[in-house]
Short mmCIF file of C-alpha atoms in Angstrom, two decimals:
data_model
loop_
_atom_site.label_atom_id
_atom_site.label_comp_id
_atom_site.label_asym_id
_atom_site.label_seq_id
_atom_site.Cartn_x
_atom_site.Cartn_y
_atom_site.Cartn_z
CA MET E 1 -0.62 -14.31 -7.08
CA SER E 2 -3.67 -16.31 -6.07
CA ASN E 3 -2.99 -15.98 -2.34
CA LEU E 4 -1.73 -13.03 -0.45
CA ASN E 5 1.42 -13.14 1.56
CA PRO E 6 1.54 -12.14 5.28
CA GLN E 7 2.56 -8.50 4.41
CA GLN E 8 -0.32 -8.13 1.91
CA LEU E 9 -2.79 -9.73 4.28
CA ALA E 10 -1.88 -7.40 7.15
CA ALA E 11 -2.23 -4.36 4.86
CA SER E 12 -5.53 -5.50 3.45
CA LYS E 13 -7.36 -6.40 6.71
CA PRO E 14 -10.77 -4.79 7.01
CA ASP E 15 -10.11 -1.97 9.44
CA SER E 16 -10.93 1.75 9.77
CA GLY E 17 -8.54 4.63 10.12
CA ILE E 18 -5.61 6.00 8.07
CA ASN E 19 -3.29 3.46 6.39
CA LEU E 20 -0.41 3.80 4.03
CA VAL E 21 1.12 0.82 2.19
CA ILE E 22 4.66 1.49 0.99
CA ALA E 23 4.78 -1.05 -1.82
CA GLY E 24 8.08 -1.84 -3.63
CA ALA E 25 8.19 -2.48 -7.40
CA GLY E 26 6.40 -5.72 -8.30
CA THR E 27 5.13 -6.34 -4.77
CA GLY E 28 1.42 -6.53 -5.59
CA LYS E 29 0.09 -3.12 -4.43
CA THR E 30 -2.97 -3.23 -6.73
CA SER E 31 -3.95 -6.80 -5.48
CA THR E 32 -3.62 -5.54 -1.96
CA MET E 33 -5.83 -2.50 -2.57
CA ILE E 34 -8.47 -4.61 -4.33
CA THR E 35 -8.50 -7.09 -1.47
CA LYS E 36 -8.80 -4.17 1.03
CA ILE E 37 -11.86 -2.84 -0.80
CA LYS E 38 -13.39 -6.28 -0.97
CA ASN E 39 -12.75 -6.86 2.79
CA ILE E 40 -14.21 -3.57 3.98
CA LEU E 41 -17.32 -4.20 1.85
CA GLU E 42 -17.79 -7.82 3.16
CA HIS E 43 -17.46 -6.52 6.75
CA SER E 44 -19.91 -3.78 5.98
CA ILE E 45 -17.52 -0.96 7.28
CA VAL E 46 -19.01 1.13 4.34
CA ARG E 47 -21.26 0.66 1.40
CA HIS E 48 -19.79 0.33 -2.10
CA ASP E 49 -21.26 3.67 -3.06
CA GLN E 50 -19.44 5.40 -0.24
CA ILE E 51 -15.98 4.44 -1.65
CA LEU E 52 -13.89 7.04 -3.44
CA ILE E 53 -10.93 5.80 -5.36
CA LEU E 54 -8.50 8.56 -6.64
CA THR E 55 -5.79 7.86 -9.17
CA PHE E 56 -3.27 9.87 -11.31
CA SER E 57 -4.31 8.32 -14.61
CA LYS E 58 -7.45 7.08 -16.42
CA LYS E 59 -5.58 3.79 -17.14
CA ALA E 60 -5.01 3.11 -13.54
CA ALA E 61 -8.69 3.96 -12.61
CA GLY E 62 -9.91 1.59 -15.34
CA GLU E 63 -7.63 -1.23 -14.20
CA ILE E 64 -8.74 -0.90 -10.60
CA LYS E 65 -12.41 -0.85 -11.64
CA GLU E 66 -11.90 -3.94 -13.84
CA ARG E 67 -10.11 -5.88 -11.22
CA LEU E 68 -12.52 -4.89 -8.61
CA SER E 69 -15.43 -6.17 -10.67
CA GLY E 70 -13.54 -9.55 -11.27
CA LYS E 71 -12.70 -9.83 -7.55
CA LEU E 72 -16.25 -9.17 -6.23
CA LYS E 73 -17.99 -11.26 -8.94
CA ILE E 74 -20.94 -8.84 -8.78
CA GLU E 75 -21.71 -5.34 -10.15
CA CYS E 76 -20.66 -3.28 -7.24
CA GLU E 77 -19.50 0.11 -8.63
CA PRO E 78 -17.59 2.34 -6.09
CA GLY E 79 -19.10 5.78 -5.47
CA PHE E 80 -16.38 7.27 -7.67
CA ALA E 81 -13.22 5.88 -9.34
CA GLY E 82 -11.11 8.21 -11.42
CA THR E 83 -8.37 10.84 -11.48
CA PHE E 84 -8.06 13.67 -9.05
CA HIS E 85 -8.96 16.00 -11.99
CA SER E 86 -12.09 14.18 -13.07
CA PHE E 87 -13.26 14.00 -9.53
CA SER E 88 -12.63 17.63 -8.99
CA LEU E 89 -14.59 18.50 -12.15
CA LYS E 90 -17.51 16.19 -11.00
CA LEU E 91 -17.70 18.07 -7.67
CA LEU E 92 -17.61 21.45 -9.24
CA LYS E 93 -20.56 20.45 -11.56
CA ASP E 94 -22.39 18.69 -8.61
CA HIS E 95 -22.19 22.06 -6.72
CA LYS E 96 -22.46 24.34 -9.64
CA ASP E 97 -24.48 27.06 -7.86
CA GLU E 98 -22.01 27.51 -5.08
CA TYR E 99 -19.10 27.35 -7.46
CA LEU E 100 -20.49 30.02 -9.81
CA LYS E 101 -21.28 32.26 -6.85
CA HIS E 102 -17.71 31.82 -5.39
CA ARG E 103 -15.97 32.43 -8.72
CA LYS E 104 -18.46 35.32 -9.53
CA ILE E 105 -19.29 33.95 -12.90
CA ASP E 106 -22.65 33.36 -14.66
CA SER E 107 -21.99 30.03 -16.40
CA PHE E 108 -19.86 27.03 -16.01
CA PRO E 109 -16.35 27.42 -17.60
CA ALA E 110 -15.08 25.38 -20.50
CA VAL E 111 -12.04 23.21 -19.94
CA ILE E 112 -8.89 23.84 -21.95
CA GLY E 113 -6.04 21.30 -22.41
CA LYS E 114 -2.29 21.64 -22.58
CA ASP E 115 -2.13 22.44 -26.35
CA GLU E 116 -4.79 25.26 -26.07
CA LYS E 117 -3.07 26.69 -23.07
CA GLU E 118 0.23 26.89 -25.03
CA SER E 119 -1.48 28.38 -27.95
CA ILE E 120 -3.07 31.15 -25.77
CA MET E 121 0.12 31.87 -23.91
CA LYS E 122 2.16 32.09 -27.19
CA GLU E 123 -0.31 34.73 -28.50
CA LEU E 124 0.08 36.72 -25.28
CA ILE E 125 3.83 36.47 -25.41
CA MET E 126 4.14 37.35 -29.04
CA GLU E 127 2.20 40.65 -28.43
CA LYS E 128 5.66 42.13 -27.20
CA PRO E 129 8.21 39.36 -27.58
CA GLU E 130 11.13 41.76 -27.07
CA ARG E 131 10.23 41.88 -23.39
CA PHE E 132 11.65 38.31 -22.98
CA LEU E 133 15.21 39.17 -24.23
CA GLY E 134 15.16 36.61 -26.97
CA LEU E 135 13.96 33.75 -25.00
CA PRO E 136 11.90 31.37 -27.15
CA ALA E 137 8.15 31.29 -26.31
CA ASN E 138 8.29 27.68 -25.22
CA THR E 139 10.96 28.54 -22.63
CA VAL E 140 8.94 31.40 -21.28
CA ILE E 141 5.90 29.17 -20.89
CA LYS E 142 7.89 26.49 -19.08
CA LEU E 143 9.36 29.08 -16.68
CA ALA E 144 5.88 30.67 -16.14
CA GLU E 145 4.43 27.17 -15.26
CA ASN E 146 7.11 26.28 -12.93
CA ILE E 147 7.75 29.78 -11.30
CA ASP E 148 6.87 28.56 -7.71
CA HIS E 149 9.07 25.41 -8.18
CA LEU E 150 12.28 26.86 -9.68
CA ASP E 151 15.66 26.08 -8.39
CA ASN E 152 16.90 29.03 -6.13
CA LYS E 153 19.94 29.69 -8.47
CA ILE E 154 17.56 30.04 -11.45
CA LEU E 155 15.11 32.22 -9.52
CA LEU E 156 17.85 34.56 -8.31
CA LYS E 157 19.14 34.85 -11.88
CA LEU E 158 15.72 35.75 -13.18
CA LYS E 159 15.18 38.33 -10.39
CA SER E 160 18.49 40.04 -11.09
CA GLY E 161 17.05 41.37 -14.35
CA PRO E 162 13.70 42.33 -15.86
CA LEU E 163 12.67 38.74 -16.80
CA PHE E 164 11.09 37.79 -13.50
CA ASP E 165 8.66 40.65 -13.61
CA GLU E 166 7.84 39.98 -17.30
CA ILE E 167 7.15 36.31 -16.62
CA THR E 168 4.92 37.29 -13.62
CA ALA E 169 3.09 39.81 -15.78
CA ILE E 170 2.30 37.08 -18.52
CA ILE E 171 1.10 34.75 -15.78
CA ASN E 172 -1.26 37.34 -14.58
CA LYS E 173 -2.36 38.19 -18.15
CA PHE E 174 -3.18 34.45 -18.79
CA GLU E 175 -5.14 34.24 -15.56
CA ASN E 176 -7.17 37.34 -16.63
CA TYR E 177 -7.70 35.87 -20.07
CA LYS E 178 -9.09 32.65 -18.60
CA LYS E 179 -11.39 34.64 -16.37
CA ASP E 180 -12.60 36.87 -19.19
CA LYS E 181 -13.26 33.88 -21.64
CA LEU E 182 -14.72 31.63 -18.97
CA LEU E 183 -11.92 28.92 -19.11
CA ILE E 184 -10.27 26.52 -16.68
CA GLU E 185 -7.31 24.24 -17.05
CA PHE E 186 -6.79 20.89 -15.31
CA GLU E 187 -4.95 22.19 -12.28
CA ASP E 188 -7.63 24.90 -11.82
CA MET E 189 -10.14 22.12 -11.27
CA ILE E 190 -8.35 20.85 -8.19
CA ASN E 191 -7.56 24.36 -6.87
CA HIS E 192 -11.08 25.53 -7.36
CA THR E 193 -12.43 22.41 -5.67
CA ALA E 194 -10.30 22.97 -2.62
CA GLU E 195 -11.33 26.64 -2.49
CA LEU E 196 -15.02 25.61 -2.77
CA LEU E 197 -14.74 23.09 0.14
CA GLU E 198 -12.78 25.65 2.25
CA THR E 199 -15.34 28.41 1.55
CA TYR E 200 -18.53 26.46 1.94
CA PRO E 201 -18.61 24.14 5.07
CA HIS E 202 -21.96 22.64 4.10
CA VAL E 203 -20.59 21.57 0.72
CA ARG E 204 -17.58 19.97 2.44
CA GLU E 205 -19.93 18.13 4.91
CA ARG E 206 -22.10 16.85 2.10
CA VAL E 207 -18.99 15.49 0.33
CA THR E 208 -17.37 13.92 3.36
CA SER E 209 -20.68 12.29 4.36
CA LYS E 210 -21.05 10.83 0.78
CA TYR E 211 -17.59 9.41 0.63
CA ARG E 212 -16.75 7.52 3.78
CA TYR E 213 -13.65 5.55 2.73
CA ILE E 214 -11.01 7.08 0.34
CA PHE E 215 -8.32 5.09 -1.59
CA VAL E 216 -5.39 6.63 -3.20
CA ASP E 217 -3.26 4.93 -5.80
CA GLU E 218 0.36 5.90 -6.42
CA PHE E 219 0.39 8.23 -3.44
CA GLN E 220 4.11 9.19 -4.11
CA ASP E 221 2.86 11.22 -7.06
CA THR E 222 0.81 13.54 -4.77
CA SER E 223 1.38 17.29 -5.45
CA GLU E 224 0.76 20.08 -3.02
CA ASN E 225 -2.69 20.84 -4.45
CA ASN E 226 -3.60 17.13 -4.57
CA PHE E 227 -2.68 16.87 -0.88
CA ARG E 228 -4.70 20.07 -0.01
CA LEU E 229 -7.81 18.53 -1.66
CA LEU E 230 -7.32 15.15 -0.10
CA SER E 231 -7.06 16.78 3.39
CA LEU E 232 -10.40 18.43 2.82
CA LEU E 233 -12.08 15.28 1.67
CA ILE E 234 -11.20 13.62 5.03
CA PRO E 235 -13.79 14.36 7.76
CA GLU E 236 -12.71 15.50 11.23
CA SER E 237 -13.87 12.22 12.70
CA SER E 238 -14.17 8.64 11.23
CA ARG E 239 -11.18 9.25 9.04
CA ASN E 240 -10.90 6.45 6.65
CA LEU E 241 -8.06 6.68 4.09
CA PHE E 242 -6.01 3.98 2.36
CA MET E 243 -2.97 5.01 0.30
CA VAL E 244 -0.61 2.93 -1.69
CA GLY E 245 2.71 4.06 -3.23
CA ASP E 246 6.43 3.68 -3.35
CA ASP E 247 8.88 6.67 -2.68
CA PHE E 248 11.54 4.74 -4.69
CA GLN E 249 9.34 5.30 -7.70
CA SER E 250 8.49 8.95 -7.30
CA ILE E 251 9.59 10.38 -10.71
CA TYR E 252 7.11 13.26 -11.36
CA LYS E 253 8.80 16.18 -9.62
CA PHE E 254 8.54 18.14 -12.90
CA ARG E 255 4.74 17.81 -12.38
CA HIS E 256 5.24 19.14 -8.89
CA SER E 257 4.73 15.89 -7.01
CA ARG E 258 6.32 15.87 -3.60
CA VAL E 259 7.96 12.81 -2.33
CA GLU E 260 7.98 14.07 1.23
CA PHE E 261 4.29 13.35 1.54
CA ILE E 262 4.89 9.61 1.49
CA ILE E 263 8.32 9.59 3.19
CA ASN E 264 7.20 11.77 6.13
CA ALA E 265 3.53 10.42 6.16
CA GLU E 266 3.60 10.27 9.99
CA LYS E 267 4.10 14.00 10.19
CA PHE E 268 1.18 14.71 7.84
CA PHE E 269 -1.10 12.02 9.29
CA PRO E 270 -0.46 11.56 12.97
CA GLY E 271 -1.50 8.12 14.17
CA ILE E 272 -1.22 6.49 10.70
CA SER E 273 -0.60 2.81 10.32
CA ILE E 274 2.25 2.09 7.79
CA HIS E 275 2.60 -1.28 6.09
CA LYS E 276 5.42 -2.35 3.79
CA LEU E 277 5.32 -4.74 0.91
CA THR E 278 8.83 -6.01 0.10
CA ILE E 279 8.48 -9.31 -1.72
CA ASN E 280 8.95 -8.72 -5.46
CA TYR E 281 7.03 -11.17 -7.69
CA ARG E 282 8.41 -9.66 -10.96
CA SER E 283 12.24 -9.85 -11.06
CA HIS E 284 14.85 -12.44 -10.40
CA LYS E 285 17.29 -11.95 -7.51
CA GLU E 286 20.18 -10.65 -9.66
CA ILE E 287 18.06 -7.77 -10.93
CA ILE E 288 16.79 -7.04 -7.38
CA LYS E 289 20.30 -7.08 -5.89
CA ILE E 290 21.63 -4.26 -8.25
CA SER E 291 18.45 -2.20 -8.07
CA ASN E 292 18.45 -2.32 -4.19
CA ARG E 293 22.14 -1.33 -4.04
CA PHE E 294 21.45 1.51 -6.44
CA ILE E 295 18.50 3.08 -4.76
CA ASN E 296 19.95 2.86 -1.30
CA LEU E 297 22.35 5.55 -2.31
CA ASN E 298 19.50 7.98 -2.06
CA LYS E 299 19.57 9.69 1.38
CA PHE E 300 15.95 10.93 1.47
CA ARG E 301 13.86 7.68 1.34
CA THR E 302 11.91 5.16 3.40
CA SER E 303 13.82 2.21 4.75
CA LYS E 304 12.94 -1.22 3.04
CA LYS E 305 14.75 -4.05 1.47
CA ILE E 306 13.14 -5.70 -1.54
CA THR E 307 13.53 -9.46 -1.96
CA SER E 308 12.84 -11.69 -4.97
CA HIS E 309 10.07 -14.24 -4.83
CA ASN E 310 11.52 -15.82 -7.99
CA GLY E 311 15.03 -16.34 -6.63
CA LYS E 312 18.07 -16.78 -8.86
CA GLY E 313 18.06 -17.21 -12.64
CA GLY E 314 18.13 -13.68 -13.86
CA LYS E 315 20.71 -12.17 -16.25
CA VAL E 316 22.36 -8.83 -15.85
CA ARG E 317 24.88 -7.71 -18.63
CA PHE E 318 26.87 -4.45 -19.16
CA TYR E 319 28.14 -3.20 -22.56
CA ASN E 320 30.60 -0.52 -23.30
CA ILE E 321 29.61 1.34 -26.46
CA ASP E 322 31.43 3.95 -28.51
CA ASP E 323 28.74 5.90 -30.37
CA MET E 324 25.04 5.65 -31.37
CA GLU E 325 25.85 3.67 -34.48
CA ASN E 326 27.75 1.17 -32.43
CA GLU E 327 24.91 1.14 -29.78
CA ALA E 328 22.39 0.27 -32.44
CA GLN E 329 24.50 -2.64 -33.61
CA VAL E 330 24.94 -3.93 -30.03
CA LEU E 331 21.31 -3.55 -29.47
CA ILE E 332 20.44 -5.62 -32.60
CA LYS E 333 22.87 -8.32 -31.47
CA ILE E 334 21.24 -8.47 -27.88
CA ILE E 335 17.70 -8.63 -29.28
CA SER E 336 18.73 -11.55 -31.54
CA LYS E 337 19.79 -13.53 -28.52
CA VAL E 338 16.85 -12.89 -26.42
CA PRO E 339 14.49 -16.08 -26.38
CA GLU E 340 11.74 -15.75 -28.97
CA ASN E 341 8.92 -15.92 -26.36
CA PHE E 342 10.26 -13.04 -24.32
CA THR E 343 8.81 -9.52 -24.26
CA ILE E 344 11.48 -6.85 -24.90
CA ALA E 345 11.60 -3.15 -24.02
CA VAL E 346 14.33 -0.61 -24.99
CA LEU E 347 14.40 2.18 -22.44
CA TYR E 348 16.15 5.54 -22.64
CA ARG E 349 16.24 8.98 -20.76
CA ASN E 350 15.25 11.21 -23.78
CA ASN E 351 13.06 10.86 -26.72
CA TYR E 352 15.80 11.65 -29.30
CA GLN E 353 17.67 8.53 -28.30
CA GLY E 354 14.65 6.31 -29.07
CA VAL E 355 13.90 7.98 -32.37
CA PHE E 356 17.35 7.09 -33.61
CA LEU E 357 17.55 3.52 -32.17
CA LYS E 358 14.03 2.62 -33.25
CA SER E 359 14.82 3.63 -36.85
CA LYS E 360 17.93 1.37 -36.84
CA ILE E 361 16.23 -1.58 -35.28
CA GLU E 362 13.21 -1.44 -37.65
CA SER E 363 15.47 -1.23 -40.70
CA ASP E 364 17.19 -4.35 -39.54
CA ASN E 365 14.01 -6.24 -40.24
CA SER E 366 14.66 -8.73 -37.45
CA GLY E 367 10.96 -9.33 -37.18
CA ARG E 368 10.98 -9.16 -33.35
CA LYS E 369 8.36 -7.01 -31.53
CA VAL E 370 10.35 -4.62 -29.45
CA GLU E 371 8.85 -1.83 -27.26
CA PHE E 372 10.60 1.54 -27.26
CA MET E 373 9.98 4.05 -24.53
CA THR E 374 11.37 6.62 -22.30
CA MET E 375 12.06 5.70 -18.66
CA HIS E 376 9.17 7.79 -17.51
CA GLY E 377 6.95 6.00 -19.95
CA SER E 378 7.85 2.58 -18.64
CA LYS E 379 6.55 3.27 -15.15
CA GLY E 380 3.97 0.64 -14.17
CA LEU E 381 5.12 -1.88 -16.97
CA GLU E 382 7.07 -5.03 -16.92
CA PHE E 383 9.03 -7.03 -19.54
CA ASP E 384 10.98 -10.24 -19.71
CA ALA E 385 14.14 -8.50 -21.13
CA VAL E 386 14.92 -4.77 -20.68
CA ILE E 387 17.71 -2.97 -22.45
CA ILE E 388 18.61 0.40 -20.99
CA ALA E 389 20.33 2.35 -23.68
CA GLY E 390 22.55 5.51 -23.88
CA ILE E 391 23.78 5.51 -20.20
CA SER E 392 26.16 8.45 -20.11
CA ASP E 393 26.98 11.19 -17.55
CA LYS E 394 25.93 13.71 -20.24
CA ILE E 395 22.42 12.19 -20.31
CA ILE E 396 21.61 10.74 -16.97
CA PRO E 397 21.58 12.06 -14.31
CA ASP E 398 20.12 15.11 -16.15
CA ARG E 399 22.01 18.14 -14.86
CA THR E 400 18.82 20.23 -14.79
CA SER E 401 17.03 17.71 -12.43
CA ASP E 402 17.39 16.71 -8.89
CA LEU E 403 20.01 13.95 -8.39
CA GLU E 404 17.84 11.76 -6.15
CA GLU E 405 14.87 12.21 -8.57
CA GLU E 406 17.14 10.99 -11.34
CA ARG E 407 18.28 7.94 -9.31
CA ARG E 408 14.66 7.06 -8.77
CA LEU E 409 14.02 7.32 -12.49
CA PHE E 410 16.90 5.04 -13.24
CA TYR E 411 15.61 2.65 -10.46
CA VAL E 412 12.23 2.55 -12.27
CA ALA E 413 14.00 1.47 -15.45
CA LEU E 414 16.06 -1.26 -13.74
CA THR E 415 12.95 -2.75 -12.04
CA ARG E 416 10.97 -3.13 -15.28
CA ALA E 417 13.07 -6.25 -16.05
CA LYS E 418 11.74 -9.66 -15.06
CA LYS E 419 14.45 -12.05 -16.40
CA GLU E 420 17.12 -10.13 -18.38
CA LEU E 421 18.56 -6.70 -17.85
CA HIS E 422 21.09 -5.22 -20.36
CA LEU E 423 22.82 -1.89 -19.74
CA LEU E 424 24.64 -0.06 -22.50
CA TYR E 425 26.96 2.71 -21.43
CA TYR E 426 29.26 5.34 -22.80
CA ARG E 427 32.72 6.14 -21.34
CA ASN E 428 32.57 9.62 -22.67
CA GLY E 429 36.09 9.61 -24.00
CA THR E 430 37.65 8.74 -20.59
CA ASP E 431 38.46 5.57 -18.64
CA GLU E 432 35.76 6.37 -16.00
CA LEU E 433 32.56 4.43 -15.98
CA PRO E 434 29.35 6.74 -15.95
CA ARG E 435 28.14 7.56 -12.49
CA PHE E 436 24.96 5.44 -12.56
CA ILE E 437 26.84 2.39 -13.89
CA LYS E 438 29.30 2.59 -10.98
CA GLU E 439 26.49 2.96 -8.61
CA THR E 440 24.99 -0.44 -9.61
CA GLY E 441 28.17 -2.00 -8.28
CA TYR E 442 29.50 -2.91 -11.64
CA LYS E 443 33.34 -2.87 -11.89
CA LYS E 444 35.04 -2.69 -15.29
CA ASN E 445 37.19 -5.55 -16.30
#
């Protein structure tokens, strides 16, 4: 898109205050954000070194910096552009004296990743494994990590026996271990930074004076601790915050993201200006039509209707399959008929599906380059042809997950397709179509 449409222009105008852009899939949210930054710099609302850009992945931060550099045509680095975690670590190091004093420690802690954490927790669990009534260590770890976010039924079941107390004890033991060994994990970075800003007003004043305009990418992925930190980074006056995201694509509840922050933004930011981007530049009309129909079945969502800039010309096909062997054969046939110059992706709910299908496709030696990935892994990507495999009520919606979250995940998969969308489904031994196939509007012949 060389020129912005009226929706994008309105969202990117050089103003102050708190703005949220609810941007549908393929509607140009990053272009809008980059133009917004360019405009506020050209109108001298803030200096480039007073800009803070927060993302949820290194990749997103890198893309924004690269596109910003190309748009401005000059070296004009923002004050900071990176993930919530990397920014938090930087603040803790920048205010090391206050941080060490607050935590009552003598030196800066070392950072541990997910693998190190699991290894430590397994050691602690295996000291007395019988306490966990035969539960595998990985299950205990998962329960411990999600103890504050468990479904009420699961929580009540845990509390009815000794497991809840044992899991709580292992959490406390791990926290003490980290303190003794001077270790922090990624979520600690955010929580400790928020505590630091709450405890030392002069530190908060220093930070809010330094960063005068904050940009947040993929706002729908915001968790409670992200939001707590973000709230502390905004000063009491001259509040400049620009957020982009799409509640339809909020798929990280298992990482504790809370979709209500974007859906109920007016509650959390009184006086906020909300813009909507609804023109999709990625997909043809046929693909947009079924994805709109599908996501509109969610009750808790924002109201917006996505339209296709590209118009008609897309292909949507459904295939009834019997088993995974049959699925692989159908997949090979579909791929053989996709135009040679098209990019192709095969998407699925769970990794085991991909392992099997990939082995079958590669052994077929068709020579085509095909990307294989989970629906979660496809977020932010696009392909000329998308094949969604293994659609079955036994697989999606996942019974251990929230239905509306699963619907958003399937919506993400649908909206990766630019020109062709192929859906492979199982009837599960009955005459009934799988739930998510029915919800696209497809009717069996």
